[in-house]
PDB file of C-alpha atoms and ligand atoms in Angstrom:
ATOM      1  CA  MET A   1       8.209   7.465 -57.909  1.00 98.00           C
ATOM      2  CA  LYS A   2       7.742   7.783 -61.684  1.00 98.00           C
ATOM      3  CA  ILE A   3      10.656   7.498 -64.124  1.00 98.00           C
ATOM      4  CA  ASP A   4      10.538   7.623 -67.935  1.00 99.00           C
ATOM      5  CA  VAL A   5      13.542   6.739 -70.082  1.00 99.00           C
ATOM      6  CA  ILE A   6      13.825   7.687 -73.753  1.00 99.00           C
ATOM      7  CA  THR A   7      16.274   5.532 -75.729  1.00 99.00           C
ATOM      8  CA  ILE A   8      16.803   3.732 -79.018  1.00 98.00           C
ATOM      9  CA  PHE A   9      17.685   0.576 -77.023  1.00 98.00           C
ATOM     10  CA  PRO A  10      14.748   0.018 -74.647  1.00 98.00           C
ATOM     11  CA  ALA A  11      15.530  -3.705 -74.198  1.00 98.00           C
ATOM     12  CA  MET A  12      18.967  -2.788 -72.855  1.00 98.00           C
ATOM     13  CA  VAL A  13      17.484  -0.463 -70.242  1.00 98.00           C
ATOM     14  CA  ASP A  14      14.647  -2.833 -69.321  1.00 98.00           C
ATOM     15  CA  ALA A  15      17.136  -5.687 -68.852  1.00 98.00           C
ATOM     16  CA  GLY A  16      19.168  -3.523 -66.481  1.00 98.00           C
ATOM     17  CA  LEU A  17      16.075  -2.767 -64.422  1.00 98.00           C
ATOM     18  CA  ALA A  18      14.720  -6.310 -64.208  1.00 98.00           C
ATOM     19  CA  GLU A  19      16.776  -7.738 -61.336  1.00 98.00           C
ATOM     20  CA  GLY A  20      17.551  -7.071 -57.693  1.00 97.00           C
ATOM     21  CA  VAL A  21      15.982  -4.417 -55.495  1.00 97.00           C
ATOM     22  CA  VAL A  22      15.026  -2.205 -58.456  1.00 97.00           C
ATOM     23  CA  GLY A  23      13.354  -5.126 -60.256  1.00 98.00           C
ATOM     24  CA  ARG A  24      11.369  -5.989 -57.117  1.00 97.00           C
ATOM     25  CA  ALA A  25      10.354  -2.356 -56.556  1.00 97.00           C
ATOM     26  CA  ARG A  26       9.156  -2.209 -60.155  1.00 98.00           C
ATOM     27  CA  THR A  27       7.082  -5.358 -59.734  1.00 97.00           C
ATOM     28  CA  SER A  28       5.557  -4.143 -56.470  1.00 97.00           C
ATOM     29  CA  GLY A  29       4.668  -0.760 -57.997  1.00 97.00           C
ATOM     30  CA  LEU A  30       6.934   1.257 -55.699  1.00 97.00           C
ATOM     31  CA  LEU A  31       8.792   2.367 -58.823  1.00 98.00           C
ATOM     32  CA  ASP A  32       6.745   3.154 -61.906  1.00 98.00           C
ATOM     33  CA  ILE A  33       9.338   3.062 -64.704  1.00 98.00           C
ATOM     34  CA  VAL A  34       8.414   3.265 -68.384  1.00 98.00           C
ATOM     35  CA  VAL A  35      11.092   2.802 -71.042  1.00 98.00           C
ATOM     36  CA  HIS A  36      10.185   4.415 -74.375  1.00 99.00           C
ATOM     37  CA  ASN A  37      11.603   3.542 -77.768  1.00 99.00           C
ATOM     38  CA  LEU A  38      12.602   6.815 -79.436  1.00 98.00           C
ATOM     39  CA  ARG A  39      11.873   5.272 -82.842  1.00 98.00           C
ATOM     40  CA  ASP A  40       8.176   5.067 -81.916  1.00 98.00           C
ATOM     41  CA  PHE A  41       8.127   8.874 -82.068  1.00 98.00           C
ATOM     42  CA  THR A  42       9.443   9.201 -85.617  1.00 98.00           C
ATOM     43  CA  THR A  43       7.085   9.889 -88.520  1.00 98.00           C
ATOM     44  CA  ASP A  44       9.016   8.443 -91.470  1.00 98.00           C
ATOM     45  CA  LYS A  45       8.770   4.938 -92.855  1.00 98.00           C
ATOM     46  CA  HIS A  46      12.265   3.899 -91.682  1.00 98.00           C
ATOM     47  CA  HIS A  47      12.009   5.386 -88.160  1.00 98.00           C
ATOM     48  CA  VAL A  48      15.184   7.411 -88.604  1.00 98.00           C
ATOM     49  CA  VAL A  49      16.474   9.084 -85.424  1.00 98.00           C
ATOM     50  CA  ASP A  50      19.797  10.522 -86.646  1.00 98.00           C
ATOM     51  CA  ASP A  51      21.184  12.744 -89.387  1.00 98.00           C
ATOM     52  CA  VAL A  52      24.511  14.180 -90.550  1.00 98.00           C
ATOM     53  CA  PRO A  53      25.965  17.089 -88.544  1.00 98.00           C
ATOM     54  CA  PHE A  54      25.543  20.619 -89.859  1.00 98.00           C
ATOM     55  CA  GLY A  55      29.032  21.984 -90.518  1.00 98.00           C
ATOM     56  CA  GLY A  56      30.337  18.541 -91.471  1.00 98.00           C
ATOM     57  CA  GLY A  57      32.592  16.245 -89.491  1.00 97.00           C
ATOM     58  CA  PRO A  58      32.420  12.622 -88.428  1.00 97.00           C
ATOM     59  CA  GLY A  59      29.476  10.691 -87.009  1.00 98.00           C
ATOM     60  CA  MET A  60      25.774  11.300 -86.810  1.00 98.00           C
ATOM     61  CA  VAL A  61      23.659  13.496 -84.563  1.00 98.00           C
ATOM     62  CA  MET A  62      20.326  12.508 -82.988  1.00 98.00           C
ATOM     63  CA  LYS A  63      17.464  14.495 -84.489  1.00 98.00           C
ATOM     64  CA  PRO A  64      15.433  16.789 -82.223  1.00 98.00           C
ATOM     65  CA  GLU A  65      11.891  15.982 -83.437  1.00 98.00           C
ATOM     66  CA  PRO A  66      11.514  12.468 -81.947  1.00 98.00           C
ATOM     67  CA  PHE A  67      12.675  13.733 -78.519  1.00 98.00           C
ATOM     68  CA  PHE A  68      10.147  16.598 -78.608  1.00 98.00           C
ATOM     69  CA  ALA A  69       7.390  14.172 -79.637  1.00 98.00           C
ATOM     70  CA  ALA A  70       8.351  11.625 -76.956  1.00 99.00           C
ATOM     71  CA  LEU A  71       8.377  14.219 -74.199  1.00 98.00           C
ATOM     72  CA  GLY A  72       5.036  15.602 -75.391  1.00 98.00           C
ATOM     73  CA  ALA A  73       3.540  12.115 -75.195  1.00 98.00           C
ATOM     74  CA  ILE A  74       4.972  11.555 -71.709  1.00 98.00           C
ATOM     75  CA  ARG A  75       3.555  14.889 -70.495  1.00 98.00           C
ATOM     76  CA  ALA A  76       0.125  13.993 -71.892  1.00 98.00           C
ATOM     77  CA  ALA A  77       0.046  10.468 -70.502  1.00 98.00           C
ATOM     78  CA  ARG A  78       1.947  10.784 -67.229  1.00 98.00           C
ATOM     79  CA  GLY A  79       1.978  14.477 -66.290  1.00 98.00           C
ATOM     80  CA  THR A  80       4.672  17.141 -66.249  1.00 98.00           C
ATOM     81  CA  PRO A  81       7.954  15.720 -64.921  1.00 98.00           C
ATOM     82  CA  GLY A  82       9.866  17.388 -62.090  1.00 98.00           C
ATOM     83  CA  ALA A  83      13.166  16.978 -63.954  1.00 99.00           C
ATOM     84  CA  VAL A  84      14.194  16.152 -67.510  1.00 99.00           C
ATOM     85  CA  ILE A  85      17.754  14.859 -67.428  1.00 99.00           C
ATOM     86  CA  LEU A  86      20.020  14.707 -70.439  1.00 98.00           C
ATOM     87  CA  MET A  87      22.726  12.070 -70.020  1.00 98.00           C
ATOM     88  CA  SER A  88      25.948  13.657 -71.278  1.00 98.00           C
ATOM     89  CA  PRO A  89      29.701  13.615 -70.589  1.00 98.00           C
ATOM     90  CA  ALA A  90      29.436  17.428 -70.568  1.00 98.00           C
ATOM     91  CA  GLY A  91      26.939  17.389 -67.698  1.00 98.00           C
ATOM     92  CA  GLU A  92      27.368  17.940 -63.983  1.00 98.00           C
ATOM     93  CA  ARG A  93      29.185  15.041 -62.312  1.00 98.00           C
ATOM     94  CA  PHE A  94      26.755  12.620 -60.621  1.00 98.00           C
ATOM     95  CA  THR A  95      27.311  12.095 -56.892  1.00 97.00           C
ATOM     96  CA  GLN A  96      25.500  10.534 -53.919  1.00 96.00           C
ATOM     97  CA  GLN A  97      24.317  14.033 -53.023  1.00 95.00           C
ATOM     98  CA  GLY A  98      22.836  14.357 -56.521  1.00 98.00           C
ATOM     99  CA  ALA A  99      21.149  10.977 -56.114  1.00 98.00           C
ATOM    100  CA  ARG A 100      19.617  12.147 -52.818  1.00 97.00           C
ATOM    101  CA  ARG A 101      18.271  15.303 -54.439  1.00 98.00           C
ATOM    102  CA  LEU A 102      16.736  13.375 -57.347  1.00 98.00           C
ATOM    103  CA  ALA A 103      15.176  10.828 -54.960  1.00 98.00           C
ATOM    104  CA  GLY A 104      13.033  13.725 -53.741  1.00 98.00           C
ATOM    105  CA  VAL A 105      11.659  14.442 -57.224  1.00 98.00           C
ATOM    106  CA  ALA A 106       8.426  12.563 -57.891  1.00 98.00           C
ATOM    107  CA  HIS A 107       8.812  12.207 -61.656  1.00 98.00           C
ATOM    108  CA  LEU A 108      12.055  12.018 -63.660  1.00 99.00           C
ATOM    109  CA  VAL A 109      12.615  11.741 -67.402  1.00 99.00           C
ATOM    110  CA  LEU A 110      16.018  10.544 -68.645  1.00 99.00           C
ATOM    111  CA  LEU A 111      17.154  11.174 -72.225  1.00 99.00           C
ATOM    112  CA  CYS A 112      19.768   8.777 -73.629  1.00 99.00           C
ATOM    113  CA  GLY A 113      22.050   9.902 -76.439  1.00 98.00           C
ATOM    114  CA  ARG A 114      23.919   7.796 -78.992  1.00 98.00           C
ATOM    115  CA  TYR A 115      26.308   8.566 -81.880  1.00 98.00           C
ATOM    116  CA  GLU A 116      27.893  12.054 -81.517  1.00 98.00           C
ATOM    117  CA  GLY A 117      25.123  13.069 -79.151  1.00 98.00           C
ATOM    118  CA  ILE A 118      21.747  14.823 -79.353  1.00 98.00           C
ATOM    119  CA  ASP A 119      20.880  18.018 -81.273  1.00 98.00           C
ATOM    120  CA  GLU A 120      21.659  20.911 -78.905  1.00 98.00           C
ATOM    121  CA  ARG A 121      18.097  22.260 -79.108  1.00 98.00           C
ATOM    122  CA  VAL A 122      16.898  19.287 -77.068  1.00 98.00           C
ATOM    123  CA  ARG A 123      19.168  20.393 -74.222  1.00 98.00           C
ATOM    124  CA  GLU A 124      18.073  24.028 -74.584  1.00 98.00           C
ATOM    125  CA  ALA A 125      14.330  23.455 -74.795  1.00 98.00           C
ATOM    126  CA  LEU A 126      13.588  20.184 -73.006  1.00 98.00           C
ATOM    127  CA  ALA A 127      16.308  19.335 -70.488  1.00 98.00           C
ATOM    128  CA  THR A 128      16.204  20.849 -67.020  1.00 98.00           C
ATOM    129  CA  GLU A 129      19.629  19.401 -66.235  1.00 98.00           C
ATOM    130  CA  GLU A 130      22.522  17.510 -67.768  1.00 98.00           C
ATOM    131  CA  ILE A 131      24.278  14.712 -65.874  1.00 98.00           C
ATOM    132  CA  SER A 132      27.591  12.951 -66.462  1.00 98.00           C
ATOM    133  CA  ILE A 133      28.439   9.760 -64.579  1.00 98.00           C
ATOM    134  CA  GLY A 134      32.185  10.401 -64.875  1.00 98.00           C
ATOM    135  CA  ASP A 135      35.013  11.699 -66.976  1.00 98.00           C
ATOM    136  CA  TYR A 136      34.967   9.064 -69.687  1.00 98.00           C
ATOM    137  CA  VAL A 137      32.911   8.608 -72.851  1.00 98.00           C
ATOM    138  CA  LEU A 138      30.513   5.691 -73.238  1.00 98.00           C
ATOM    139  CA  SER A 139      28.838   4.760 -76.497  1.00 98.00           C
ATOM    140  CA  GLY A 140      25.386   5.671 -75.238  1.00 98.00           C
ATOM    141  CA  GLY A 141      23.326   7.151 -72.415  1.00 98.00           C
ATOM    142  CA  GLU A 142      21.674   3.854 -71.462  1.00 99.00           C
ATOM    143  CA  VAL A 143      24.305   2.675 -68.960  1.00 98.00           C
ATOM    144  CA  PRO A 144      24.527   6.194 -67.423  1.00 99.00           C
ATOM    145  CA  ALA A 145      20.713   6.244 -67.114  1.00 99.00           C
ATOM    146  CA  LEU A 146      20.816   2.854 -65.359  1.00 98.00           C
ATOM    147  CA  VAL A 147      23.479   4.157 -62.991  1.00 98.00           C
ATOM    148  CA  VAL A 148      21.358   7.191 -62.087  1.00 98.00           C
ATOM    149  CA  ILE A 149      18.143   5.160 -61.712  1.00 98.00           C
ATOM    150  CA  ASP A 150      19.816   2.551 -59.504  1.00 98.00           C
ATOM    151  CA  ALA A 151      21.485   5.105 -57.225  1.00 98.00           C
ATOM    152  CA  VAL A 152      18.272   7.150 -56.928  1.00 98.00           C
ATOM    153  CA  ALA A 153      15.889   4.192 -56.558  1.00 98.00           C
ATOM    154  CA  ARG A 154      17.704   2.658 -53.591  1.00 96.00           C
ATOM    155  CA  LEU A 155      17.138   5.923 -51.708  1.00 97.00           C
ATOM    156  CA  VAL A 156      13.372   5.777 -52.234  1.00 96.00           C
ATOM    157  CA  PRO A 157      11.870   4.527 -48.950  1.00 95.00           C
ATOM    158  CA  GLY A 158      10.949   0.841 -49.153  1.00 95.00           C
ATOM    159  CA  VAL A 159      13.088  -0.023 -52.198  1.00 96.00           C
ATOM    160  CA  VAL A 160      16.009  -1.381 -50.159  1.00 95.00           C
ATOM    161  CA  GLY A 161      14.625  -3.778 -47.523  1.00 85.00           C
ATOM    162  CA  ASP A 162      16.951  -2.932 -44.667  1.00 78.00           C
ATOM    163  CA  GLU A 163      16.960   0.872 -44.499  1.00 67.00           C
ATOM    164  CA  GLN A 164      19.999   0.769 -42.255  1.00 67.00           C
ATOM    165  CA  SER A 165      22.138  -0.657 -45.015  1.00 80.00           C
ATOM    166  CA  VAL A 166      21.491   2.481 -47.087  1.00 87.00           C
ATOM    167  CA  GLU A 167      22.368   4.696 -44.138  1.00 80.00           C
ATOM    168  CA  ALA A 168      25.754   2.991 -43.640  1.00 79.00           C
ATOM    169  CA  ASP A 169      26.671   3.054 -47.335  1.00 86.00           C
ATOM    170  CA  SER A 170      29.729   4.885 -48.563  1.00 86.00           C
ATOM    171  CA  PHE A 171      29.187   8.648 -49.033  1.00 88.00           C
ATOM    172  CA  THR A 172      25.897   8.736 -47.104  1.00 83.00           C
ATOM    173  CA  ARG A 173      27.552  10.505 -44.183  1.00 85.00           C
ATOM    174  CA  GLY A 174      30.368  11.792 -46.343  1.00 92.00           C
ATOM    175  CA  LEU A 175      32.635   8.835 -45.415  1.00 95.00           C
ATOM    176  CA  LEU A 176      33.536   5.583 -47.141  1.00 96.00           C
ATOM    177  CA  ASP A 177      31.882   2.448 -45.746  1.00 95.00           C
ATOM    178  CA  TYR A 178      33.652   0.188 -43.211  1.00 96.00           C
ATOM    179  CA  PRO A 179      34.837  -3.317 -44.315  1.00 97.00           C
ATOM    180  CA  HIS A 180      32.269  -6.135 -44.193  1.00 97.00           C
ATOM    181  CA  TYR A 181      32.818  -9.798 -43.250  1.00 98.00           C
ATOM    182  CA  THR A 182      30.667 -12.910 -43.185  1.00 98.00           C
ATOM    183  CA  ARG A 183      31.234 -16.590 -42.306  1.00 97.00           C
ATOM    184  CA  PRO A 184      33.615 -18.404 -42.050  1.00 98.00           C
ATOM    185  CA  ALA A 185      35.351 -16.638 -39.156  1.00 98.00           C
ATOM    186  CA  GLU A 186      38.701 -17.664 -40.628  1.00 98.00           C
ATOM    187  CA  TYR A 187      39.359 -18.264 -44.315  1.00 98.00           C
ATOM    188  CA  GLU A 188      42.683 -19.328 -45.794  1.00 98.00           C
ATOM    189  CA  GLY A 189      44.527 -18.090 -42.719  1.00 98.00           C
ATOM    190  CA  ARG A 190      42.695 -14.750 -42.676  1.00 98.00           C
ATOM    191  CA  PRO A 191      40.688 -14.225 -39.503  1.00 98.00           C
ATOM    192  CA  VAL A 192      37.778 -11.790 -39.176  1.00 98.00           C
ATOM    193  CA  PRO A 193      38.611  -8.933 -36.750  1.00 98.00           C
ATOM    194  CA  GLU A 194      38.054 -10.313 -33.254  1.00 98.00           C
ATOM    195  CA  VAL A 195      35.750  -7.517 -32.129  1.00 98.00           C
ATOM    196  CA  LEU A 196      33.122  -8.454 -34.738  1.00 98.00           C
ATOM    197  CA  LEU A 197      32.748 -11.877 -33.085  1.00 98.00           C
ATOM    198  CA  SER A 198      32.559 -10.433 -29.575  1.00 98.00           C
ATOM    199  CA  GLY A 199      28.857  -9.617 -29.442  1.00 97.00           C
ATOM    200  CA  HIS A 200      29.684  -6.232 -27.837  1.00 98.00           C
ATOM    201  CA  HIS A 201      27.515  -3.929 -29.877  1.00 98.00           C
ATOM    202  CA  ALA A 202      29.024  -0.681 -28.622  1.00 97.00           C
ATOM    203  CA  GLU A 203      32.547  -1.953 -29.380  1.00 98.00           C
ATOM    204  CA  ILE A 204      31.488  -3.136 -32.812  1.00 98.00           C
ATOM    205  CA  ARG A 205      29.934   0.246 -33.580  1.00 95.00           C
ATOM    206  CA  ARG A 206      33.157   1.953 -32.488  1.00 95.00           C
ATOM    207  CA  TRP A 207      35.335  -0.358 -34.569  1.00 97.00           C
ATOM    208  CA  ARG A 208      33.200   0.248 -37.631  1.00 96.00           C
ATOM    209  CA  ARG A 209      33.219   3.992 -37.155  1.00 95.00           C
ATOM    210  CA  GLU A 210      36.994   4.041 -36.802  1.00 96.00           C
ATOM    211  CA  ALA A 211      37.482   1.663 -39.746  1.00 97.00           C
ATOM    212  CA  ALA A 212      35.341   3.963 -41.915  1.00 96.00           C
ATOM    213  CA  LEU A 213      37.339   6.990 -40.787  1.00 96.00           C
ATOM    214  CA  GLN A 214      40.664   5.246 -41.387  1.00 96.00           C
ATOM    215  CA  ARG A 215      39.657   4.047 -44.837  1.00 97.00           C
ATOM    216  CA  THR A 216      38.408   7.512 -45.783  1.00 97.00           C
ATOM    217  CA  GLN A 217      41.575   9.138 -44.487  1.00 96.00           C
ATOM    218  CA  GLU A 218      43.748   6.715 -46.461  1.00 96.00           C
ATOM    219  CA  ARG A 219      41.814   6.667 -49.717  1.00 98.00           C
ATOM    220  CA  ARG A 220      39.716   9.820 -49.917  1.00 97.00           C
ATOM    221  CA  PRO A 221      41.007  12.418 -47.448  1.00 96.00           C
ATOM    222  CA  ASP A 222      39.228  15.075 -49.547  1.00 96.00           C
ATOM    223  CA  LEU A 223      35.894  13.762 -48.200  1.00 96.00           C
ATOM    224  CA  LEU A 224      36.789  14.529 -44.585  1.00 95.00           C
ATOM    225  CA  ALA A 225      36.527  18.279 -45.111  1.00 92.00           C
ATOM    226  CA  THR A 226      32.755  18.065 -45.618  1.00 92.00           C
ATOM    227  CA  ALA A 227      31.871  14.817 -43.775  1.00 94.00           C
ATOM    228  CA  ALA A 228      29.272  14.975 -40.996  1.00 91.00           C
ATOM    229  CA  LEU A 229      31.515  13.963 -38.072  1.00 93.00           C
ATOM    230  CA  ASP A 230      30.571  13.856 -34.402  1.00 92.00           C
ATOM    231  CA  ALA A 231      32.915  14.913 -31.553  1.00 93.00           C
ATOM    232  CA  ASP A 232      34.327  11.365 -31.067  1.00 91.00           C
ATOM    233  CA  GLU A 233      35.138  11.069 -34.725  1.00 92.00           C
ATOM    234  CA  ARG A 234      36.852  14.437 -34.850  1.00 92.00           C
ATOM    235  CA  GLU A 235      38.867  13.428 -31.784  1.00 93.00           C
ATOM    236  CA  TRP A 236      39.863  10.116 -33.451  1.00 93.00           C
ATOM    237  CA  LEU A 237      41.062  11.973 -36.518  1.00 91.00           C
ATOM    238  CA  LYS A 238      43.075  14.410 -34.416  1.00 91.00           C
ATOM    239  CA  ARG A 239      44.704  11.501 -32.569  1.00 93.00           C
ATOM    240  CA  SER A 240      45.433   9.586 -35.750  1.00 91.00           C
ATOM    241  CA  LYS A 241      47.216  12.576 -37.255  1.00 83.00           C
ATOM    242  CA  SER A 242      49.427  13.228 -34.237  1.00 80.00           C
TER     243      SER A 242
HETATM  244  N1  SAM B 301      30.444  13.510 -78.638  1.00 82.29           N
HETATM  245  C1  SAM B 301      30.072  13.378 -77.265  1.00 82.29           C
HETATM  246  C2  SAM B 301      31.106  14.074 -76.410  1.00 82.29           C
HETATM  247  O1  SAM B 301      32.307  14.016 -76.721  1.00 82.29           O
HETATM  248  O2  SAM B 301      30.720  14.633 -75.357  1.00 82.29           O
HETATM  249  C3  SAM B 301      29.992  11.936 -76.838  1.00 82.29           C
HETATM  250  C4  SAM B 301      28.785  11.249 -77.320  1.00 82.29           C
HETATM  251  S1  SAM B 301      28.644   9.617 -76.639  1.00 82.29           S
HETATM  252  C5  SAM B 301      29.508   8.649 -77.808  1.00 82.29           C
HETATM  253  C6  SAM B 301      26.962   9.223 -76.934  1.00 82.29           C
HETATM  254  C7  SAM B 301      26.052   9.433 -75.756  1.00 82.29           C
HETATM  255  O3  SAM B 301      26.470   8.632 -74.659  1.00 82.29           O
HETATM  256  C8  SAM B 301      25.966  10.817 -75.205  1.00 82.29           C
HETATM  257  O4  SAM B 301      25.084  11.625 -75.958  1.00 82.29           O
HETATM  258  C9  SAM B 301      25.441  10.570 -73.796  1.00 82.29           C
HETATM  259  O5  SAM B 301      24.034  10.419 -73.787  1.00 82.29           O
HETATM  260  C10 SAM B 301      26.068   9.233 -73.450  1.00 82.29           C
HETATM  261  N2  SAM B 301      27.266   9.321 -72.583  1.00 82.29           N
HETATM  262  C11 SAM B 301      28.517   8.970 -72.908  1.00 82.29           C
HETATM  263  N3  SAM B 301      29.353   9.130 -71.884  1.00 82.29           N
HETATM  264  C12 SAM B 301      28.615   9.592 -70.852  1.00 82.29           C
HETATM  265  C13 SAM B 301      28.920   9.966 -69.515  1.00 82.29           C
HETATM  266  N4  SAM B 301      30.157   9.911 -69.027  1.00 82.29           N
HETATM  267  N5  SAM B 301      27.901  10.381 -68.715  1.00 82.29           N
HETATM  268  C14 SAM B 301      26.640  10.455 -69.195  1.00 82.29           C
HETATM  269  N6  SAM B 301      26.302  10.139 -70.465  1.00 82.29           N
HETATM  270  C15 SAM B 301      27.274   9.700 -71.289  1.00 82.29           C
END
């Protein structure tokens, strides 16, 4: 999978992509990620990327020209991307379902804003979609881009070693994940649920399924309406409500 990121802080993005499963996938070539410095696509002596807003008001706005030049260079060097994503609090809320969809796109470009944001013509002419990572405002699009890349990358086959761990993750089946435990079997008077030490795989599976259902019902009942439940799970929910 190819990913290009356009930012004025490439070191920040590269640092966030250097460790863990994403870092390893980058090293092995499974993920081909290039982080571009927007200032490299300016034409003036001082590499200016922002200007005052038309109409007045506070802050600065990112100029359109460097983004157009950067995307042109990416197209020429790496081909036409399948999606050009503008990171923005005004975008569509990012979800696990969105991550799954993007994991099926072979080449993504992510545009990171700063200051008051990016000149609107970049959204109109270059972006194919606009993504928000939540209803809060960050100082730049770099952390949101890292969030999207991490969530998408771990769904690319081979990036996460044990594929099963991705399948059990929260949201994958529309439910929250079950609780996890490791050694010691008892810690500060808190024992691990007995069944997990029993070696009975069918019982353990059942416990985990029910724990995931219970947790989802308690914390995110809204997810149950669209979760992919089997007959046993639906029966468990019915019983738990009565
Ligand atoms: N004036 C903008 C607004 O109110 O929508 C906020 C600009 S913010 C300070 C600068 C940049 O950070 C944005 O252009 C965007 O790239 C990024 N950003 C901030 N919060 C974000 C979020 N929740 N999701 C995605 N990107 C975000």
